[in-house]
Coordinates of C-alpha atoms in Angstrom, one line a residue:
Chain K
X615 CA 21.5 10.7 -41.9
X616 CA 19.5 8.3 -43.8
X617 CA 17.0 6.1 -42.1
X618 CA 18.5 5.2 -38.8
X619 CA 18.4 1.5 -38.2
X620 CA 16.5 -0.1 -35.4
X621 CA 19.5 -0.3 -33.1
X622 CA 20.1 3.3 -33.5
X623 CA 16.5 4.2 -32.8
X624 CA 16.5 2.2 -29.6
X625 CA 19.8 3.8 -28.6
X626 CA 18.2 7.2 -29.2
X627 CA 15.2 6.3 -27.1
X628 CA 17.5 5.1 -24.4
X629 CA 19.4 8.3 -24.5
X630 CA 22.6 6.6 -25.5
X631 CA 23.4 8.7 -28.5
X632 CA 25.7 11.6 -28.5
X633 CA 24.1 15.0 -28.8
X634 CA 25.1 15.2 -32.4
X635 CA 23.9 11.8 -33.3
X636 CA 20.6 12.5 -31.5
X637 CA 20.1 15.7 -33.3
X638 CA 20.7 14.0 -36.5
X639 CA 18.1 11.4 -35.8
X640 CA 15.7 13.9 -34.7
X641 CA 16.0 16.2 -37.7
X642 CA 15.7 13.2 -40.0
X643 CA 12.6 12.0 -38.2
X644 CA 10.9 15.3 -38.6
X645 CA 11.1 14.9 -42.3
X646 CA 10.6 11.2 -42.7
X647 CA 7.3 9.6 -42.0
X648 CA 8.6 6.1 -42.3
X649 CA 11.2 6.8 -39.6
X650 CA 8.9 8.5 -37.3
X651 CA 6.6 5.5 -37.6
X652 CA 9.5 3.3 -36.8
X653 CA 10.3 5.4 -33.8
X654 CA 6.8 5.1 -32.6
X655 CA 6.9 1.3 -32.9
X656 CA 10.1 1.2 -31.1
X657 CA 8.8 3.2 -28.2
X658 CA 5.9 0.8 -28.1
X659 CA 8.2 -2.1 -27.8
X660 CA 10.3 -0.5 -25.1
X661 CA 7.2 0.2 -23.0
X662 CA 5.7 -3.2 -23.6
X663 CA 8.8 -5.1 -22.8
X664 CA 9.2 -3.2 -19.6
X665 CA 5.7 -4.1 -18.6
X666 CA 6.2 -7.8 -19.4
X667 CA 9.3 -7.9 -17.3
X668 CA 7.4 -6.5 -14.4
X669 CA 5.5 -9.7 -14.2
X670 CA 8.8 -11.5 -13.4
X671 CA 9.1 -9.7 -10.2
X672 CA 6.1 -11.4 -8.8
X673 CA 8.0 -14.3 -7.4
X674 CA 7.6 -15.5 -3.9
X675 CA 10.6 -15.7 -1.6
X676 CA 11.3 -18.0 1.2
X677 CA 9.8 -20.9 -0.8
X678 CA 12.4 -23.4 0.1
X679 CA 11.2 -25.0 3.4
X680 CA 13.5 -24.5 6.3
X681 CA 14.5 -27.4 8.4
X682 CA 11.9 -28.0 11.1
X683 CA 13.0 -25.8 14.0
X684 CA 12.7 -28.4 16.5
X685 CA 16.1 -28.2 18.1
X686 CA 17.3 -25.1 16.3
X687 CA 20.2 -23.4 18.0
X688 CA 19.6 -19.7 18.8
X689 CA 22.4 -18.7 16.4
X690 CA 20.7 -20.5 13.6
X691 CA 17.8 -18.1 13.5
X692 CA 17.5 -16.5 10.1
X693 CA 17.0 -13.0 11.3
X694 CA 20.1 -13.3 13.4
X695 CA 22.0 -14.7 10.5
X696 CA 20.9 -11.9 8.3
X697 CA 22.0 -9.4 11.0
X698 CA 25.3 -11.2 11.2
X699 CA 25.7 -11.1 7.5
X700 CA 25.1 -7.4 7.5
X701 CA 27.6 -6.9 10.4
X702 CA 30.0 -9.1 8.5
X703 CA 29.8 -7.0 5.5
X704 CA 29.9 -3.8 7.5
X705 CA 32.9 -4.8 9.5
X706 CA 34.6 -6.2 6.5
X707 CA 34.2 -2.9 4.7
X708 CA 35.6 -1.2 7.8
X709 CA 38.6 -3.4 7.7
X710 CA 39.0 -2.7 4.0
X711 CA 38.6 1.0 4.5
X712 CA 41.1 1.2 7.2
X713 CA 43.6 -0.7 5.1
X714 CA 43.4 1.9 2.4
X715 CA 45.8 4.6 2.0
X716 CA 44.1 6.7 -0.6
X717 CA 40.6 7.9 -0.6
X718 CA 38.4 5.5 -2.4
X719 CA 38.1 6.2 -6.1
X720 CA 35.6 8.8 -6.8
X721 CA 32.3 7.4 -7.6
X722 CA 31.5 7.1 -11.1
X723 CA 28.6 9.0 -12.4
X724 CA 26.6 5.9 -12.5
X725 CA 26.7 5.7 -8.7
X726 CA 25.1 9.1 -8.3
X727 CA 22.1 7.6 -9.8
X728 CA 20.6 5.7 -7.0
X729 CA 19.1 2.4 -7.3
X730 CA 15.9 3.9 -6.6
X731 CA 15.5 4.8 -10.2
X732 CA 15.9 2.5 -12.9
X733 CA 15.6 5.4 -15.2
X734 CA 18.5 6.0 -17.4
X735 CA 19.1 9.5 -16.4
X736 CA 19.1 11.1 -19.8
X737 CA 17.4 14.3 -19.6
X738 CA 17.9 14.6 -23.3
X739 CA 15.6 11.8 -24.1
X740 CA 13.4 13.1 -26.7
X741 CA 9.8 12.9 -26.6
X742 CA 8.5 12.1 -29.9
X743 CA 5.0 12.1 -30.8
X744 CA 3.6 9.7 -33.2
X745 CA 0.8 9.2 -35.4
X746 CA -1.9 6.9 -34.2
X747 CA -1.7 4.6 -37.1
X748 CA 2.0 4.0 -36.7
X749 CA 1.6 2.7 -33.3
X750 CA 0.7 -0.9 -33.5
X751 CA 1.2 -1.4 -29.8
X752 CA 0.0 1.9 -28.5
X753 CA -3.4 3.1 -27.8
X754 CA -5.6 3.6 -30.7
X755 CA -6.5 7.0 -29.7
X756 CA -3.1 8.4 -29.1
X757 CA -3.3 12.1 -29.2
X758 CA -0.3 14.3 -29.9
X759 CA 1.9 14.6 -27.0
X760 CA 3.9 17.7 -26.5
X761 CA 6.3 18.2 -23.7
X762 CA 5.8 21.8 -22.7
X763 CA 6.9 23.2 -19.4
X764 CA 4.2 25.8 -19.5
X765 CA 1.7 23.4 -20.5
X766 CA -1.9 24.2 -20.7
X767 CA -2.3 21.5 -18.1
X768 CA -2.4 23.8 -15.2
X769 CA 0.0 23.0 -12.5
X770 CA 2.1 20.6 -14.3
X771 CA 5.8 21.1 -14.0
X772 CA 8.3 19.7 -16.2
X773 CA 11.5 18.4 -14.8
X774 CA 13.8 15.5 -15.1
X775 CA 12.5 13.7 -12.2
X776 CA 14.3 10.8 -10.7
X777 CA 12.4 10.7 -7.6
X778 CA 12.7 7.8 -5.4
X779 CA 9.0 7.8 -5.5
X780 CA 8.8 4.6 -7.4
X781 CA 7.0 1.5 -6.6
X782 CA 6.5 -1.1 -8.4
X783 CA 8.1 -1.2 -11.0
X784 CA 7.5 -1.9 -9.8
X785 CA 8.7 -2.5 -8.7
X786 CA 7.7 -0.3 -9.9
X787 CA 5.9 -0.5 -12.5
X788 CA 4.8 2.8 -13.0
X789 CA 5.7 4.5 -16.0
X790 CA 6.6 8.0 -16.4
X791 CA 3.9 9.4 -18.4
X792 CA 4.1 12.5 -20.2
X793 CA 1.2 14.7 -19.8
X794 CA -0.6 15.2 -23.0
X795 CA -1.7 18.4 -24.2
X796 CA -5.2 18.4 -25.1
X797 CA -6.3 17.8 -28.6
X798 CA -4.2 19.6 -31.0
X799 CA -4.8 18.0 -34.3
X800 CA -2.2 15.3 -34.7
X801 CA 0.6 16.2 -37.0
X802 CA 2.6 13.7 -38.9
X803 CA 5.7 14.4 -37.0
X804 CA 5.5 16.5 -33.9
X805 CA 8.2 18.8 -32.8
X806 CA 10.7 16.8 -31.1
X807 CA 11.7 18.3 -27.9
X808 CA 14.9 17.3 -26.3
X809 CA 13.6 18.3 -23.0
X810 CA 13.2 16.6 -19.7
X811 CA 10.0 14.7 -19.5
X812 CA 7.2 16.5 -17.8
X813 CA 6.0 15.0 -14.6
X814 CA 2.5 15.5 -13.4
X815 CA 2.0 17.4 -10.3
X816 CA -1.0 17.8 -8.4
X817 CA -1.3 20.6 -6.1
X818 CA -4.4 20.4 -4.1
X819 CA -4.3 22.1 -0.9
X820 CA -6.4 19.7 1.0
X821 CA -7.7 16.4 0.1
X822 CA -11.0 17.1 1.8
X823 CA -11.4 20.3 -0.1
X824 CA -13.1 19.3 -3.1
X825 CA -13.1 22.5 -5.0
X826 CA -12.7 22.2 -8.7
X827 CA -9.4 23.9 -8.7
X828 CA -7.6 21.0 -7.2
X829 CA -8.9 18.7 -9.8
X830 CA -8.6 21.0 -12.7
X831 CA -4.8 20.9 -12.4
X832 CA -5.2 18.3 -14.9
X833 CA -2.4 16.5 -13.3
X834 CA -5.0 14.8 -11.2
X835 CA -6.7 13.8 -14.3
X836 CA -7.4 10.3 -15.3
X837 CA -4.9 7.7 -15.9
X838 CA -4.1 6.7 -19.3
X839 CA -6.7 4.2 -19.9
X840 CA -4.2 2.0 -21.7
X841 CA -2.5 1.5 -18.4
X842 CA -5.4 -0.1 -16.8
X843 CA -5.4 -2.7 -19.5
X844 CA -2.0 -3.9 -19.0
X845 CA -0.8 -7.4 -19.6
X846 CA -3.0 -8.6 -16.9
X847 CA -4.9 -7.0 -14.1
X848 CA -1.8 -7.6 -12.1
X849 CA -2.1 -6.4 -8.7
X850 CA 0.8 -6.1 -6.5
X851 CA 0.6 -6.9 -2.9
X852 CA 0.7 -3.8 -0.8
X853 CA 3.3 -5.3 1.3
X854 CA 5.8 -6.0 -1.4
X855 CA 9.1 -5.2 -0.1
X856 CA 11.4 -5.5 -3.0
X857 CA 9.8 -3.1 -5.3
X858 CA 9.3 -4.1 -8.8
X859 CA 10.9 -1.8 -11.2
X860 CA 10.6 -0.6 -14.6
X861 CA 13.5 0.7 -16.3
X862 CA 11.9 2.4 -16.6
X863 CA 10.7 3.2 -14.9
X864 CA 9.4 1.5 -16.0
X865 CA 10.0 -0.1 -15.6
X866 CA 10.3 -0.5 -14.6
X867 CA 12.1 1.5 -11.9
X868 CA 11.5 0.7 -8.5
X869 CA 12.3 2.2 -5.3
X870 CA 14.8 0.2 -3.5
X871 CA 13.4 0.3 -0.1
X872 CA 9.9 1.5 -0.3
X873 CA 7.0 -0.6 0.6
X874 CA 3.8 0.5 -0.8
X875 CA 2.1 0.6 2.5
X876 CA 4.4 3.3 3.8
X877 CA 3.2 5.8 1.2
X878 CA 0.1 7.8 1.1
X879 CA -2.0 6.6 -1.7
X880 CA -1.9 8.8 -4.7
X881 CA -5.0 10.3 -6.0
X882 CA -5.7 9.8 -9.6
X883 CA -8.9 11.5 -10.1
X884 CA -11.5 13.3 -8.2
X885 CA -15.0 14.2 -9.2
X886 CA -17.7 16.1 -7.5
X887 CA -21.3 16.0 -8.3
X888 CA -24.2 17.3 -6.4
X889 CA -24.3 14.9 -3.6
X890 CA -21.4 12.5 -4.1
X891 CA -17.7 13.0 -4.3
X892 CA -15.5 10.3 -5.7
X893 CA -11.8 10.0 -5.3
X894 CA -9.9 7.5 -7.3
X895 CA -6.7 6.3 -5.6
X896 CA -4.0 4.5 -7.2
X897 CA -2.9 1.5 -5.2
X898 CA -0.3 0.4 -7.6
X899 CA 0.1 0.6 -11.3
X900 CA -3.1 -0.1 -13.1
X901 CA -4.8 -0.8 -9.8
X902 CA -7.2 1.7 -8.5
X903 CA -9.9 1.9 -5.9
X904 CA -12.7 4.4 -5.8
X905 CA -13.9 6.1 -2.6
X906 CA -17.3 7.5 -2.9
X907 CA -18.5 9.9 -0.3
X908 CA -22.1 10.9 -0.1
X909 CA -23.5 13.6 2.1
X910 CA -26.3 12.6 4.3
X911 CA -28.5 15.6 3.3
X912 CA -28.0 19.0 1.9
X913 CA -27.9 20.1 -1.7
X914 CA -25.8 23.1 -1.3
X915 CA -22.8 21.4 -2.6
X916 CA -21.1 23.3 -5.3
X917 CA -21.9 21.6 -8.5
X918 CA -18.4 21.4 -9.7
X919 CA -18.1 19.3 -12.6
X920 CA -14.8 20.6 -13.7
X921 CA -13.0 17.6 -12.3
X922 CA -14.7 15.3 -14.8
X923 CA -14.1 17.5 -17.8
X924 CA -10.6 18.2 -16.8
X925 CA -10.1 14.5 -16.5
X926 CA -11.6 13.8 -19.8
X927 CA -9.9 16.6 -21.7
X928 CA -6.5 15.9 -20.4
X929 CA -6.0 12.3 -20.3
X930 CA -2.8 12.8 -18.6
X931 CA -1.4 9.9 -16.9
X932 CA 0.6 11.0 -14.0
X933 CA 3.4 9.0 -13.1
X934 CA 5.2 9.0 -9.9
X935 CA 7.5 6.4 -11.2
X936 CA 10.5 6.8 -13.3
X937 CA 10.7 4.9 -16.6
X938 CA 12.8 5.5 -19.6
X939 CA 11.9 9.1 -20.2
X940 CA 10.9 8.5 -23.7
X941 CA 8.1 6.2 -22.7
X942 CA 5.3 8.6 -23.2
X943 CA 2.9 5.9 -24.0
X944 CA 2.2 2.8 -22.1
X945 CA 0.5 0.7 -24.6
X946 CA -1.3 -2.4 -23.8
X947 CA 0.6 -5.4 -25.0
X948 CA -2.2 -6.6 -27.1
X949 CA -5.0 -4.7 -28.6
X950 CA -7.6 -6.5 -26.6
X951 CA -8.1 -5.9 -23.0
X952 CA -7.5 -9.4 -22.0
X953 CA -7.7 -8.7 -18.3
X954 CA -10.5 -6.4 -17.7
X955 CA -13.1 -9.1 -18.2
X956 CA -12.2 -11.1 -15.2
X957 CA -11.7 -8.6 -12.5
X958 CA -14.1 -8.9 -9.8
X959 CA -15.0 -5.7 -8.1
X960 CA -15.6 -5.7 -4.4
X961 CA -16.7 -2.9 -2.2
X962 CA -17.0 -2.1 1.4
X963 CA -19.1 0.6 2.9
X964 CA -19.1 2.4 6.1
X965 CA -20.5 5.5 7.7
X966 CA -19.0 8.3 9.6
X967 CA -21.1 8.8 12.6
X968 CA -19.9 12.3 13.2
X969 CA -20.5 13.8 9.9
X970 CA -23.2 11.5 8.8
X971 CA -21.4 10.8 5.5
X972 CA -21.4 7.4 4.1
X973 CA -18.5 6.0 2.2
X974 CA -18.0 3.2 -0.2
X975 CA -14.6 1.9 -1.3
X976 CA -14.6 -0.3 -4.3
X977 CA -12.0 -1.9 -6.4
X978 CA -10.8 -5.0 -8.1
X979 CA -9.3 -6.3 -5.0
X980 CA -10.1 -8.8 -2.3
X981 CA -12.1 -7.5 0.5
X982 CA -9.3 -7.9 3.0
X983 CA -7.1 -5.6 0.9
X984 CA -9.9 -3.1 0.6
X985 CA -10.2 -3.1 4.4
X986 CA -6.5 -2.4 4.7
X987 CA -6.8 0.4 2.1
X988 CA -9.7 1.8 3.9
X989 CA -7.6 2.2 7.0
X990 CA -4.8 3.9 5.1
X991 CA -7.2 6.2 3.3
X992 CA -9.0 7.2 6.5
X993 CA -5.7 7.9 8.2
X994 CA -4.4 9.8 5.2
X995 CA -7.5 12.0 5.1
X996 CA -7.4 12.7 8.7
X997 CA -3.8 13.8 8.5
X998 CA -4.8 16.1 5.7
X999 CA -2.0 14.8 3.6
X1000 CA -1.1 17.5 1.1
X1001 CA -1.4 16.3 -2.4
X1002 CA 1.3 18.2 -4.0
X1003 CA 3.9 15.8 -5.0
X1004 CA 7.4 17.0 -4.8
Chain F
X1204 CA 33.8 4.5 3.0
X1205 CA 34.6 2.1 0.4
X1206 CA 32.5 0.6 0.6
X1207 CA 31.1 -2.5 0.1
X1208 CA 28.5 -1.3 2.5
X1209 CA 27.8 1.7 0.3
X1210 CA 27.8 -0.5 -2.8
X1211 CA 25.4 -2.8 -1.1
X1212 CA 23.0 -0.1 -0.1
X1213 CA 23.1 1.5 -3.5
X1214 CA 22.9 -1.5 -5.7
X1215 CA 21.6 -4.5 -3.9
X1216 CA 18.0 -4.0 -4.7
X1217 CA 18.6 -3.5 -8.4
X1218 CA 20.9 -6.5 -8.5
X1219 CA 18.4 -8.7 -6.7
X1220 CA 15.7 -7.6 -9.0
X1221 CA 17.8 -8.2 -12.0
X1222 CA 18.7 -11.6 -10.8
X1223 CA 15.2 -12.5 -9.7
X1224 CA 14.0 -11.7 -13.2
X1225 CA 16.7 -13.6 -14.7
X1226 CA 16.4 -16.7 -12.5
X1227 CA 12.8 -16.6 -11.5
X1228 CA 13.8 -17.4 -7.9
X1229 CA 14.2 -14.7 -5.3
X1230 CA 16.0 -16.8 -2.8
X1231 CA 18.5 -17.8 -5.3
X1232 CA 18.8 -14.3 -6.5
X1233 CA 19.6 -13.0 -3.1
X1234 CA 22.2 -15.6 -2.6
X1235 CA 23.9 -14.7 -5.8
X1236 CA 23.7 -11.0 -5.0
X1237 CA 25.3 -11.7 -1.6
X1238 CA 28.1 -13.7 -3.3
X1239 CA 28.6 -10.8 -5.7
X1240 CA 29.2 -8.4 -2.8
X1241 CA 31.5 -10.8 -1.1
X1242 CA 33.6 -10.8 -4.3
X1243 CA 33.5 -7.0 -4.3
X1244 CA 35.1 -7.1 -0.8
X1245 CA 38.2 -8.7 -2.4
X1246 CA 38.6 -6.0 -4.9
X1247 CA 40.9 -3.1 -4.2
X1248 CA 39.3 -0.7 -6.5
X1249 CA 36.4 -1.0 -8.8
X1250 CA 36.2 1.6 -11.5
X1251 CA 32.7 1.2 -12.9
X1252 CA 30.9 -0.3 -10.0
X1253 CA 27.5 -0.9 -11.3
X1254 CA 28.9 -2.5 -14.5
X1255 CA 31.3 -4.6 -12.4
X1256 CA 28.6 -5.9 -10.1
X1257 CA 26.3 -6.8 -12.8
X1258 CA 29.0 -8.5 -14.7
X1259 CA 30.1 -10.6 -11.8
X1260 CA 26.6 -11.5 -10.9
X1261 CA 25.9 -12.5 -14.4
X1262 CA 29.0 -14.7 -14.5
X1263 CA 28.0 -16.4 -11.3
X1264 CA 24.8 -17.5 -12.7
X1265 CA 25.6 -18.2 -16.2
X1266 CA 26.0 -21.9 -16.5
X1267 CA 23.7 -22.9 -13.7
X1268 CA 21.0 -20.7 -15.0
X1269 CA 21.1 -22.3 -18.4
X1270 CA 20.5 -25.7 -17.0
X1271 CA 17.9 -24.3 -14.7
X1272 CA 16.0 -22.7 -17.5
X1273 CA 15.3 -26.0 -19.1
X1274 CA 14.0 -27.5 -16.0
X1275 CA 12.0 -24.5 -15.2
X1276 CA 10.3 -24.4 -18.5
X1277 CA 9.0 -27.8 -18.0
X1278 CA 7.9 -27.1 -14.5
X1279 CA 6.1 -23.9 -15.6
X1280 CA 4.1 -25.8 -18.0
X1281 CA 3.1 -28.3 -15.4
X1282 CA 2.4 -25.6 -12.9
X1283 CA 0.2 -23.6 -15.2
X1284 CA -1.9 -26.7 -15.9
X1285 CA -2.1 -27.4 -12.3
X1286 CA -3.1 -23.9 -11.5
X1287 CA -5.9 -23.9 -14.0
X1288 CA -7.6 -26.6 -12.1
X1289 CA -7.3 -24.9 -8.7
X1290 CA -9.8 -22.3 -7.7
X1291 CA -7.9 -19.1 -6.6
X1292 CA -8.9 -15.6 -6.1
X1293 CA -8.9 -13.8 -9.5
X1294 CA -6.1 -11.5 -8.8
X1295 CA -3.6 -14.0 -7.6
X1296 CA -4.5 -16.4 -10.4
X1297 CA -4.1 -13.8 -13.1
X1298 CA -0.9 -12.5 -11.6
X1299 CA 0.5 -16.0 -11.5
X1300 CA -0.5 -16.6 -15.1
X1301 CA 1.1 -13.5 -16.3
X1302 CA 4.3 -14.4 -14.5
X1303 CA 4.3 -17.7 -16.3
X1304 CA 3.8 -16.1 -19.6
X1305 CA 6.4 -13.6 -19.0
X1306 CA 8.8 -16.4 -17.9
X1307 CA 8.1 -18.3 -21.1
X1308 CA 8.4 -15.3 -23.2
X1309 CA 11.7 -14.2 -21.8
X1310 CA 13.1 -17.7 -22.2
X1311 CA 12.7 -17.4 -25.9
X1312 CA 15.4 -14.8 -26.0
X1313 CA 19.1 -15.5 -26.5
X1314 CA 21.0 -15.4 -23.3
X1315 CA 22.9 -12.3 -24.2
X1316 CA 19.9 -10.4 -25.4
X1317 CA 18.0 -11.3 -22.3
X1318 CA 20.8 -10.2 -20.0
X1319 CA 21.2 -6.9 -21.9
X1320 CA 17.6 -6.2 -21.6
X1321 CA 17.4 -7.0 -17.9
X1322 CA 20.4 -4.8 -17.3
X1323 CA 18.8 -2.0 -19.2
X1324 CA 15.7 -2.3 -17.1
X1325 CA 17.9 -1.7 -14.1
X1326 CA 19.1 1.5 -15.6
X1327 CA 22.5 0.5 -16.8
X1328 CA 23.7 2.7 -19.6
X1329 CA 25.0 1.3 -22.8
X1330 CA 28.7 1.5 -21.9
X1331 CA 28.0 -0.3 -18.7
X1332 CA 26.1 -3.0 -20.5
X1333 CA 28.8 -3.3 -23.0
X1334 CA 31.3 -3.7 -20.3
X1335 CA 29.3 -6.2 -18.2
X1336 CA 28.6 -8.4 -21.2
X1337 CA 31.8 -7.9 -23.2
X1338 CA 29.9 -6.4 -26.1
X1339 CA 31.0 -3.7 -28.4
X1340 CA 29.3 -0.5 -27.3
X1341 CA 27.9 0.0 -30.8
X1342 CA 26.1 -3.3 -30.7
X1343 CA 24.1 -2.6 -27.5
X1344 CA 21.3 -0.8 -29.3
X1345 CA 20.9 -3.6 -31.8
X1346 CA 20.9 -6.2 -29.1
X1347 CA 18.3 -4.3 -27.1
X1348 CA 16.1 -3.7 -30.1
X1349 CA 16.2 -7.4 -31.0
X1350 CA 15.5 -8.5 -27.4
X1351 CA 12.6 -6.2 -26.9
X1352 CA 11.0 -7.1 -30.2
X1353 CA 11.4 -10.8 -29.5
X1354 CA 10.1 -10.6 -26.0
X1355 CA 7.0 -8.7 -27.0
X1356 CA 6.3 -10.9 -29.9
X1357 CA 6.7 -14.1 -27.9
X1358 CA 4.6 -12.8 -25.2
X1359 CA 1.8 -11.8 -27.5
X1360 CA 1.9 -15.1 -29.2
X1361 CA 1.8 -17.0 -26.0
X1362 CA -1.1 -14.9 -24.8
X1363 CA -3.1 -15.6 -28.0
X1364 CA -2.3 -19.3 -27.5
X1365 CA -3.6 -19.3 -24.0
X1366 CA -6.7 -17.4 -25.0
X1367 CA -7.4 -19.9 -27.6
X1368 CA -6.9 -22.7 -25.2
X1369 CA -9.3 -21.1 -22.8
X1370 CA -11.8 -20.6 -25.4
X1371 CA -11.6 -24.1 -26.5
X1372 CA -11.8 -25.3 -22.9
X1373 CA -14.9 -23.3 -22.3
X1374 CA -16.7 -24.5 -25.4

């Protein structure tokens, strides 16, 4: 195959080529610098457009004012109407079902993919690494990414995940990020693996147990910094009901029914130093809060600094959300962090009277939201939510 | 179960999101989604359900949406100017601004390119997109590549433009 055209490259990224076509593209790309650069650019476009589209989900509902409910009949209540509509649909489908002789046609394959995932379920989506230079829209310091099931990143497990664990994305806007192997020298064209995309896993036995092992999993390591510089410091309301999706996963990719508040907050990173422990939670994509816990006294804390180094060495963004599997990078739309400048960080502090520990929760969110997060985090920690994500 | 009920549970959220992104109005999107499922009720059998639903929904909005787009563009400009003069918490303001930019950017796409991209974002596969939009299957990749490139380039241009305006306003 000579130089696949742009449409073919996108089709390849989207997993829409046949196995032979895909193999042909891949083998060509291993030998052609120009094409592997084109592929890198295309992946950047795929990721960037998913992120831009996420912003379109942020649209209020119920904006059209309802008639003043002065003398509104009981049957005109919206929630009753909604219930009636559901009943209508349900009963209509019953009627239709009864009227049928045959079994309903078998569901097409597409149905088996629930709406929860906007991911095109192509497990054969290749993960192509790219040279840093080629990626105009990806992070400058893009290291080589290899998809390896037995990665050196500890507890990571590769699997074609289409978990309903999306959010926003949001609506998901989380992207499926491939864990990056730590710094192998970038090669011009990396081995192309037609493998399911690796998903990060964190297996920490107990959130309160801050031993280094939990952190070293690498899966808990820091988020791809490019992510925090997205197209805006968009923050999604915790209560958003229709989850924004990314086809990804990304984009989009949203969970149909999840509301962020129902889920335990995901821990992005955890560090321990002599007296203070910090945990970084992900509220939604690109939005994090930091919980700092300081001991009242005592210097017999294990000075585990592994967390930090693990986090630094393996900048593995972990992604609960599905996104087109090939989106290994989530590049900022522009080179400049347009948003970071304006975020205002708030923090709230409190003390645990029993243990004497003091806590601070900070993040680029309004205080009210921080308070709500505090409640969730406190509850989550009390329940000893296990952090292994299945 | 046939299942409009099953169809609804499986696809409604994706359909609403697709429509919301296309129309910029969630209430409207939900109405259209509901109308789509009502149409599904009248069908005996649907072979490729997701493609069918997206196709019907798309057809339902086609003409109205075009008219609406023009009005909306105008309003968005007004709205953004309005917003800049109102003091809002940072996060809401920025989010709103991004939404405006995204809206403007996606409006620069050709309708078919835009729809194909939005369907792809909902996970539709190429054959489904081809079916829903009456495209040849081979042209879906080209359509998507064009759409994505256009969207990103428009967005970036709009962003630069806004930054420039803000800089000038500040100085």
